[in-house]
Amino acid sequence: CKILRCNSEYVAATLPLRGPGRGAAFCTALRSYSRCTRRTARTCRGDLAFHSAVHGIEDLMIQNNCSKEGPTAPPRPRPPAPDRQGFESLDVCDYERSFLYKHGRPPAFQHCAAFGDPHIRTFHHDFHTCRVEGSWPLLDNDYLFVQATSSPVAEGSNATVTSKLTIIFKNMKECIDQKVYQAELDNVPAAFQDGSVNGGARPGGSSLAIRERSPGRHVEIRAAYIGTTIAVRQAGRQLSFSIRAAEEVARAFTEEQDLQLCVGGCPRSQRLSRSPRGRGRVAADTARALCREMLPVEDVYFQSCVFDVVTSGDANFTMAARGALEDARLFLPDAEKLHIFQ
């Protein structure tokens, strides 16, 4: 894949262009850039930088009123000045920086979370409470695979909790070796399965790193090469998962990868009402009082907290909902979408 060469030629062609009179020359450079990406499309199909470039070209052509048909320019030589910063000198394992350089704006992000019995907040702000006993994929795309394993919250209960999380960061060129992270109840390590704490010996290995926020209880994994941050927590007898992912990373999957709880939520047959019927292990009024101490806004996080405490009898579930809300506050790009009311 020679997308970096196309990027470099485009940067070299547009660096000298400044001011309101650049229109025709800028459109010529964009058409040349587009032609270069088409020539390398076959070998770049799975490359994130390639897809970013293609979408960026379309946006720029619309913004500058450029027609797709018209003259193109031969590749220009790269500027000789040593202090010029061409695209290839940027850290290609820093997704946000590269995206900003190519598109002139920061990337868009999406948030998903799984916590409690478990409750799923999808990338599209749908909110489900799920039965989902056994192993289910939260994410399955070109860059990440995340699987949650659930078991009953209590004997005879329909509700389940996440007891194990497996996260696979897939091999990515010069950035990282494939890394596997696994957490289980009472074992939330601050290292990958192979004992390492970063992406390995490749040039961009440091673009994947684990940081321990609270020993044995809360870790944060930053994957700068794909603009993604993941939080894994344990509260009481359950694990929770939260992610802030670049939009194009979250969408990088095929039709075959159709079962992802972060994308589509729980299958309809696996959804539970958050108004449990029958006798709970804790009275609903007691659960509401406990949850209100941690969650003053009666949104879906509050409703989930009440459901979990009533169903399990474990007041530690108030911490699970509180942790998920804290992650959402950090990870959601739009603060107005923090609370969901149903």
Short mmCIF file of C-alpha atoms in Angstrom, two decimals:
data_model
loop_
_atom_site.label_atom_id
_atom_site.label_comp_id
_atom_site.label_asym_id
_atom_site.label_seq_id
_atom_site.Cartn_x
_atom_site.Cartn_y
_atom_site.Cartn_z
CA CYS A 1 0.00 0.00 0.00
CA LYS A 2 1.53 3.29 -1.11
CA ILE A 3 -0.99 5.69 0.45
CA LEU A 4 1.78 7.58 2.29
CA ARG A 5 3.34 8.45 -1.07
CA CYS A 6 -0.01 9.87 -2.26
CA ASN A 7 -0.30 11.86 0.97
CA SER A 8 3.24 13.24 0.58
CA GLU A 9 2.66 14.31 -3.02
CA TYR A 10 -0.57 16.07 -2.03
CA VAL A 11 1.12 17.89 0.86
CA ALA A 12 4.01 18.92 -1.42
CA ALA A 13 1.57 20.24 -4.04
CA THR A 14 -0.56 22.29 -1.62
CA LEU A 15 2.05 23.70 0.78
CA PRO A 16 2.88 26.65 -1.53
CA LEU A 17 -0.82 27.46 -2.09
CA ARG A 18 -2.10 30.26 0.12
CA GLY A 19 -4.84 32.87 0.07
CA PRO A 20 -8.14 33.26 -1.81
CA GLY A 21 -6.61 32.80 -5.26
CA ARG A 22 -5.58 29.22 -4.71
CA GLY A 23 -8.90 27.72 -5.91
CA ALA A 24 -8.05 26.22 -9.33
CA ALA A 25 -4.60 24.97 -8.29
CA PHE A 26 -6.04 23.46 -5.09
CA CYS A 27 -8.73 21.58 -7.04
CA THR A 28 -6.07 20.31 -9.44
CA ALA A 29 -4.06 19.00 -6.48
CA LEU A 30 -7.16 17.30 -5.03
CA ARG A 31 -7.95 15.58 -8.34
CA SER A 32 -4.35 14.37 -8.53
CA TYR A 33 -4.59 13.10 -4.96
CA SER A 34 -7.83 11.27 -5.81
CA ARG A 35 -6.24 9.69 -8.90
CA CYS A 36 -3.27 8.50 -6.81
CA THR A 37 -5.58 6.85 -4.22
CA ARG A 38 -7.54 5.08 -6.98
CA ARG A 39 -4.31 3.62 -8.35
CA THR A 40 -3.46 2.10 -4.98
CA ALA A 41 -7.01 1.11 -3.96
CA ARG A 42 -6.53 -2.63 -4.57
CA THR A 43 -3.54 -2.97 -2.23
CA CYS A 44 -4.88 -0.51 0.40
CA ARG A 45 -8.36 -1.94 1.01
CA GLY A 46 -7.72 -2.71 4.69
CA ASP A 47 -5.58 0.33 5.46
CA LEU A 48 -7.00 2.95 7.86
CA ALA A 49 -4.90 5.79 6.40
CA PHE A 50 -6.20 4.96 2.90
CA HIS A 51 -9.87 5.15 3.94
CA SER A 52 -9.20 8.40 5.85
CA ALA A 53 -7.63 9.90 2.72
CA VAL A 54 -10.53 8.87 0.44
CA HIS A 55 -13.17 10.38 2.75
CA GLY A 56 -11.03 13.48 3.31
CA ILE A 57 -10.67 14.11 -0.43
CA GLU A 58 -14.45 13.91 -0.92
CA ASP A 59 -15.06 16.39 1.91
CA LEU A 60 -12.43 18.84 0.65
CA MET A 61 -13.73 18.72 -2.93
CA ILE A 62 -17.23 19.56 -1.71
CA GLN A 63 -15.99 22.35 0.59
CA ASN A 64 -13.96 23.95 -2.23
CA ASN A 65 -16.54 23.42 -5.01
CA CYS A 66 -14.12 21.30 -7.03
CA SER A 67 -15.43 19.25 -9.94
CA LYS A 68 -14.31 15.63 -10.19
CA GLU A 69 -13.51 16.13 -13.85
CA GLY A 70 -10.69 18.47 -14.82
CA PRO A 71 -6.92 18.79 -15.14
CA THR A 72 -4.57 16.95 -12.83
CA ALA A 73 -0.95 17.82 -12.10
CA PRO A 74 2.14 15.61 -12.20
CA PRO A 75 3.59 14.82 -8.76
CA ARG A 76 5.63 17.73 -7.43
CA PRO A 77 8.94 17.22 -5.69
CA ARG A 78 8.92 17.40 -1.90
CA PRO A 79 10.06 20.81 -0.60
CA PRO A 80 13.82 20.66 0.05
CA ALA A 81 13.87 22.74 3.24
CA PRO A 82 14.80 20.41 6.13
CA ASP A 83 12.50 22.17 8.60
CA ARG A 84 9.39 21.47 6.53
CA GLN A 85 7.28 18.78 8.16
CA GLY A 86 5.94 16.41 5.50
CA PHE A 87 3.24 13.88 6.31
CA GLU A 88 5.65 10.95 6.43
CA SER A 89 7.58 12.62 9.26
CA LEU A 90 4.44 12.65 11.39
CA ASP A 91 4.03 9.75 13.77
CA VAL A 92 1.74 7.44 11.79
CA CYS A 93 0.95 5.67 15.08
CA ASP A 94 -0.67 8.82 16.47
CA TYR A 95 -4.17 8.60 14.98
CA GLU A 96 -5.53 11.91 16.24
CA ARG A 97 -2.52 13.92 15.09
CA SER A 98 -2.46 12.28 11.67
CA PHE A 99 -6.21 12.76 11.22
CA LEU A 100 -5.98 16.43 12.15
CA TYR A 101 -3.11 16.92 9.68
CA LYS A 102 -4.98 15.25 6.82
CA HIS A 103 -8.45 16.69 7.41
CA GLY A 104 -7.86 19.95 9.23
CA ARG A 105 -10.21 18.90 12.04
CA PRO A 106 -10.11 16.41 14.91
CA PRO A 107 -11.74 13.00 14.40
CA ALA A 108 -15.21 12.12 15.66
CA PHE A 109 -15.52 9.65 18.54
CA GLN A 110 -18.11 7.18 19.83
CA HIS A 111 -18.69 5.67 23.27
CA CYS A 112 -19.90 2.24 24.39
CA ALA A 113 -20.14 0.68 27.84
CA ALA A 114 -21.11 -2.62 29.47
CA PHE A 115 -21.61 -2.80 33.23
CA GLY A 116 -23.76 -4.35 35.94
CA ASP A 117 -26.20 -7.12 35.06
CA PRO A 118 -25.03 -6.34 32.24
CA HIS A 119 -26.38 -3.11 30.83
CA ILE A 120 -25.16 -2.06 27.38
CA ARG A 121 -24.88 1.50 26.16
CA THR A 122 -24.27 1.24 22.41
CA PHE A 123 -22.32 3.56 20.12
CA HIS A 124 -25.71 4.90 18.98
CA HIS A 125 -26.93 5.73 22.54
CA ASP A 126 -29.36 2.80 22.73
CA PHE A 127 -29.52 1.27 26.21
CA HIS A 128 -30.37 -2.37 26.93
CA THR A 129 -30.31 -4.66 29.95
CA CYS A 130 -29.29 -8.13 28.79
CA ARG A 131 -29.52 -11.76 29.82
CA VAL A 132 -26.63 -12.89 27.55
CA GLU A 133 -25.23 -15.80 29.57
CA GLY A 134 -21.99 -17.21 28.11
CA SER A 135 -19.57 -15.37 25.81
CA TRP A 136 -20.69 -12.52 23.53
CA PRO A 137 -18.70 -10.07 21.37
CA LEU A 138 -18.93 -6.43 22.39
CA LEU A 139 -16.73 -5.44 19.43
CA ASP A 140 -15.44 -7.29 16.37
CA ASN A 141 -13.83 -5.05 13.77
CA ASP A 142 -10.61 -4.71 11.77
CA TYR A 143 -8.65 -3.41 14.76
CA LEU A 144 -10.26 -4.74 17.93
CA PHE A 145 -12.03 -7.80 19.25
CA VAL A 146 -13.68 -7.58 22.69
CA GLN A 147 -15.54 -10.50 24.24
CA ALA A 148 -17.50 -10.47 27.49
CA THR A 149 -18.26 -13.71 29.36
CA SER A 150 -21.30 -13.57 31.63
CA SER A 151 -22.71 -15.79 34.37
CA PRO A 152 -25.86 -15.56 36.55
CA VAL A 153 -25.78 -12.80 39.16
CA ALA A 154 -27.40 -15.18 41.66
CA GLU A 155 -28.72 -18.74 41.64
CA GLY A 156 -32.05 -18.92 39.84
CA SER A 157 -31.80 -15.35 38.50
CA ASN A 158 -32.38 -14.37 34.88
CA ALA A 159 -29.90 -11.51 35.26
CA THR A 160 -26.20 -12.05 34.51
CA VAL A 161 -22.95 -10.20 35.25
CA THR A 162 -19.71 -9.96 33.29
CA SER A 163 -17.17 -12.24 34.94
CA LYS A 164 -14.45 -12.16 32.25
CA LEU A 165 -13.29 -9.73 29.55
CA THR A 166 -10.98 -10.57 26.66
CA ILE A 167 -9.64 -7.72 24.50
CA ILE A 168 -7.51 -8.36 21.39
CA PHE A 169 -5.61 -5.48 19.79
CA LYS A 170 -4.93 -6.75 16.29
CA ASN A 171 -1.51 -6.61 14.65
CA MET A 172 -0.96 -3.27 12.89
CA LYS A 173 2.08 -2.75 10.66
CA GLU A 174 4.79 -0.56 12.21
CA CYS A 175 2.68 0.28 15.26
CA ILE A 176 1.99 -2.80 17.39
CA ASP A 177 2.27 -6.56 17.62
CA GLN A 178 -1.02 -8.32 18.37
CA LYS A 179 -1.72 -7.98 22.08
CA VAL A 180 -4.27 -9.78 24.25
CA TYR A 181 -5.62 -8.37 27.50
CA GLN A 182 -7.71 -10.52 29.83
CA ALA A 183 -9.44 -9.60 33.09
CA GLU A 184 -11.41 -11.90 35.41
CA LEU A 185 -13.09 -11.37 38.75
CA ASP A 186 -10.43 -10.52 41.34
CA ASN A 187 -7.78 -10.42 38.62
CA VAL A 188 -7.68 -7.09 36.75
CA PRO A 189 -4.01 -6.99 35.71
CA ALA A 190 -2.04 -3.94 34.62
CA ALA A 191 -0.34 -5.92 31.81
CA PHE A 192 -1.16 -7.86 28.68
CA GLN A 193 -1.24 -11.66 28.74
CA ASP A 194 2.40 -11.88 27.69
CA GLY A 195 3.44 -9.69 30.64
CA SER A 196 4.16 -6.58 28.54
CA VAL A 197 2.69 -3.14 29.22
CA ASN A 198 2.91 -1.70 25.68
CA GLY A 199 2.55 -2.60 22.01
CA GLY A 200 5.91 -4.37 21.68
CA ALA A 201 9.21 -3.74 19.93
CA ARG A 202 7.88 -2.09 16.76
CA PRO A 203 8.66 1.61 16.18
CA GLY A 204 5.20 2.63 17.39
CA GLY A 205 5.03 0.18 20.30
CA SER A 206 4.49 2.95 22.83
CA SER A 207 1.27 3.94 21.05
CA LEU A 208 -0.44 1.12 22.98
CA ALA A 209 -0.04 1.29 26.76
CA ILE A 210 -1.74 0.16 30.00
CA ARG A 211 -2.02 2.37 33.05
CA GLU A 212 -3.27 1.19 36.45
CA ARG A 213 -5.78 3.66 37.90
CA SER A 214 -6.62 1.67 41.04
CA PRO A 215 -4.61 -1.49 41.87
CA GLY A 216 -6.57 -4.60 40.92
CA ARG A 217 -9.75 -2.60 40.34
CA HIS A 218 -9.39 -0.16 37.45
CA VAL A 219 -7.06 -0.06 34.44
CA GLU A 220 -6.99 2.22 31.41
CA ILE A 221 -5.64 1.06 28.05
CA ARG A 222 -4.70 3.77 25.54
CA ALA A 223 -4.38 2.78 21.89
CA ALA A 224 -3.20 6.06 20.33
CA TYR A 225 -2.54 4.40 16.96
CA ILE A 226 -6.32 3.93 16.51
CA GLY A 227 -7.50 6.88 18.63
CA THR A 228 -9.06 4.60 21.24
CA THR A 229 -9.15 4.46 25.03
CA ILE A 230 -10.59 1.56 27.07
CA ALA A 231 -11.40 1.38 30.78
CA VAL A 232 -11.84 -1.93 32.63
CA ARG A 233 -13.17 -1.90 36.20
CA GLN A 234 -14.24 -4.33 38.90
CA ALA A 235 -16.96 -3.27 41.36
CA GLY A 236 -18.30 -5.92 43.69
CA ARG A 237 -18.63 -9.23 41.86
CA GLN A 238 -18.77 -7.86 38.32
CA LEU A 239 -16.51 -6.40 35.63
CA SER A 240 -17.32 -3.38 33.50
CA PHE A 241 -16.03 -2.17 30.15
CA SER A 242 -16.05 1.33 28.63
CA ILE A 243 -14.55 2.55 25.36
CA ARG A 244 -14.01 5.81 23.51
CA ALA A 245 -13.24 4.89 19.90
CA ALA A 246 -12.58 6.92 16.77
CA GLU A 247 -15.70 6.75 14.61
CA GLU A 248 -14.02 5.18 11.57
CA VAL A 249 -12.37 2.55 13.81
CA ALA A 250 -15.74 1.65 15.36
CA ARG A 251 -17.24 1.33 11.86
CA ALA A 252 -14.42 -0.75 10.32
CA PHE A 253 -16.21 -4.08 10.06
CA THR A 254 -17.88 -6.25 7.42
CA GLU A 255 -21.40 -7.65 7.15
CA GLU A 256 -20.08 -10.95 8.49
CA GLN A 257 -19.09 -9.22 11.74
CA ASP A 258 -22.73 -8.40 12.46
CA LEU A 259 -23.02 -9.48 16.12
CA GLN A 260 -21.48 -6.72 18.23
CA LEU A 261 -23.31 -5.60 21.34
CA CYS A 262 -21.64 -2.16 21.16
CA VAL A 263 -23.05 -1.68 17.65
CA GLY A 264 -26.49 -3.31 17.69
CA GLY A 265 -27.14 -3.80 21.41
CA CYS A 266 -28.52 -7.07 22.78
CA PRO A 267 -30.48 -9.37 20.49
CA ARG A 268 -34.17 -8.79 21.18
CA SER A 269 -34.59 -12.26 22.69
CA GLN A 270 -31.90 -11.45 25.28
CA ARG A 271 -33.30 -8.14 26.58
CA LEU A 272 -34.71 -7.77 30.09
CA SER A 273 -37.01 -5.15 31.57
CA ARG A 274 -35.39 -2.97 34.23
CA SER A 275 -38.59 -3.25 36.31
CA PRO A 276 -38.02 -6.67 37.91
CA ARG A 277 -41.14 -8.50 39.00
CA GLY A 278 -41.41 -10.85 41.93
CA ARG A 279 -39.44 -10.71 45.13
CA GLY A 280 -36.01 -9.13 44.98
CA ARG A 281 -33.17 -9.63 47.43
CA VAL A 282 -33.42 -5.97 48.52
CA ALA A 283 -36.56 -3.83 48.68
CA ALA A 284 -36.87 -1.40 45.77
CA ASP A 285 -37.15 1.63 48.10
CA THR A 286 -33.93 0.61 49.86
CA ALA A 287 -32.16 0.15 46.51
CA ARG A 288 -33.37 3.56 45.31
CA ALA A 289 -32.03 5.23 48.44
CA LEU A 290 -28.63 3.54 48.04
CA CYS A 291 -28.42 4.45 44.34
CA ARG A 292 -29.48 8.05 44.93
CA GLU A 293 -26.40 8.56 47.12
CA MET A 294 -24.18 7.76 44.12
CA LEU A 295 -26.38 8.88 41.23
CA PRO A 296 -28.49 11.98 41.95
CA VAL A 297 -29.92 12.10 38.38
CA GLU A 298 -32.62 9.46 37.81
CA ASP A 299 -31.49 8.43 34.32
CA VAL A 300 -30.79 4.95 32.93
CA TYR A 301 -27.64 4.65 35.06
CA PHE A 302 -29.81 5.20 38.15
CA GLN A 303 -32.48 2.75 36.90
CA SER A 304 -29.78 0.17 36.19
CA CYS A 305 -28.32 0.65 39.66
CA VAL A 306 -31.72 0.02 41.29
CA PHE A 307 -32.27 -3.07 39.14
CA ASP A 308 -28.83 -4.47 40.04
CA VAL A 309 -29.14 -3.89 43.79
CA VAL A 310 -32.67 -5.34 43.93
CA THR A 311 -31.68 -8.38 41.85
CA SER A 312 -28.34 -9.16 43.49
CA GLY A 313 -28.74 -7.83 47.02
CA ASP A 314 -25.22 -6.37 46.66
CA ALA A 315 -24.86 -2.65 47.41
CA ASN A 316 -21.48 -2.66 45.59
CA PHE A 317 -23.45 -2.47 42.34
CA THR A 318 -23.98 1.22 43.06
CA MET A 319 -20.25 1.60 42.36
CA ALA A 320 -20.59 -0.19 39.02
CA ALA A 321 -23.19 2.30 37.77
CA ARG A 322 -21.22 5.24 39.21
CA GLY A 323 -18.02 4.07 37.46
CA ALA A 324 -19.86 3.69 34.13
CA LEU A 325 -21.24 7.23 34.47
CA GLU A 326 -17.76 8.59 35.27
CA ASP A 327 -16.34 6.87 32.17
CA ALA A 328 -19.17 8.26 30.03
CA ARG A 329 -18.44 11.75 31.32
CA LEU A 330 -14.79 11.34 30.26
CA PHE A 331 -15.38 9.49 26.98
CA LEU A 332 -18.49 11.04 25.46
CA PRO A 333 -17.69 13.75 22.90
CA ASP A 334 -21.10 15.38 23.44
CA ALA A 335 -21.78 16.14 27.13
CA GLU A 336 -25.47 16.69 26.35
CA LYS A 337 -25.78 12.97 25.59
CA LEU A 338 -24.36 11.90 28.96
CA HIS A 339 -27.76 11.15 30.53
CA ILE A 340 -30.33 8.94 28.82
CA PHE A 341 -33.91 8.99 30.09
CA GLN A 342 -36.32 6.16 29.29
#
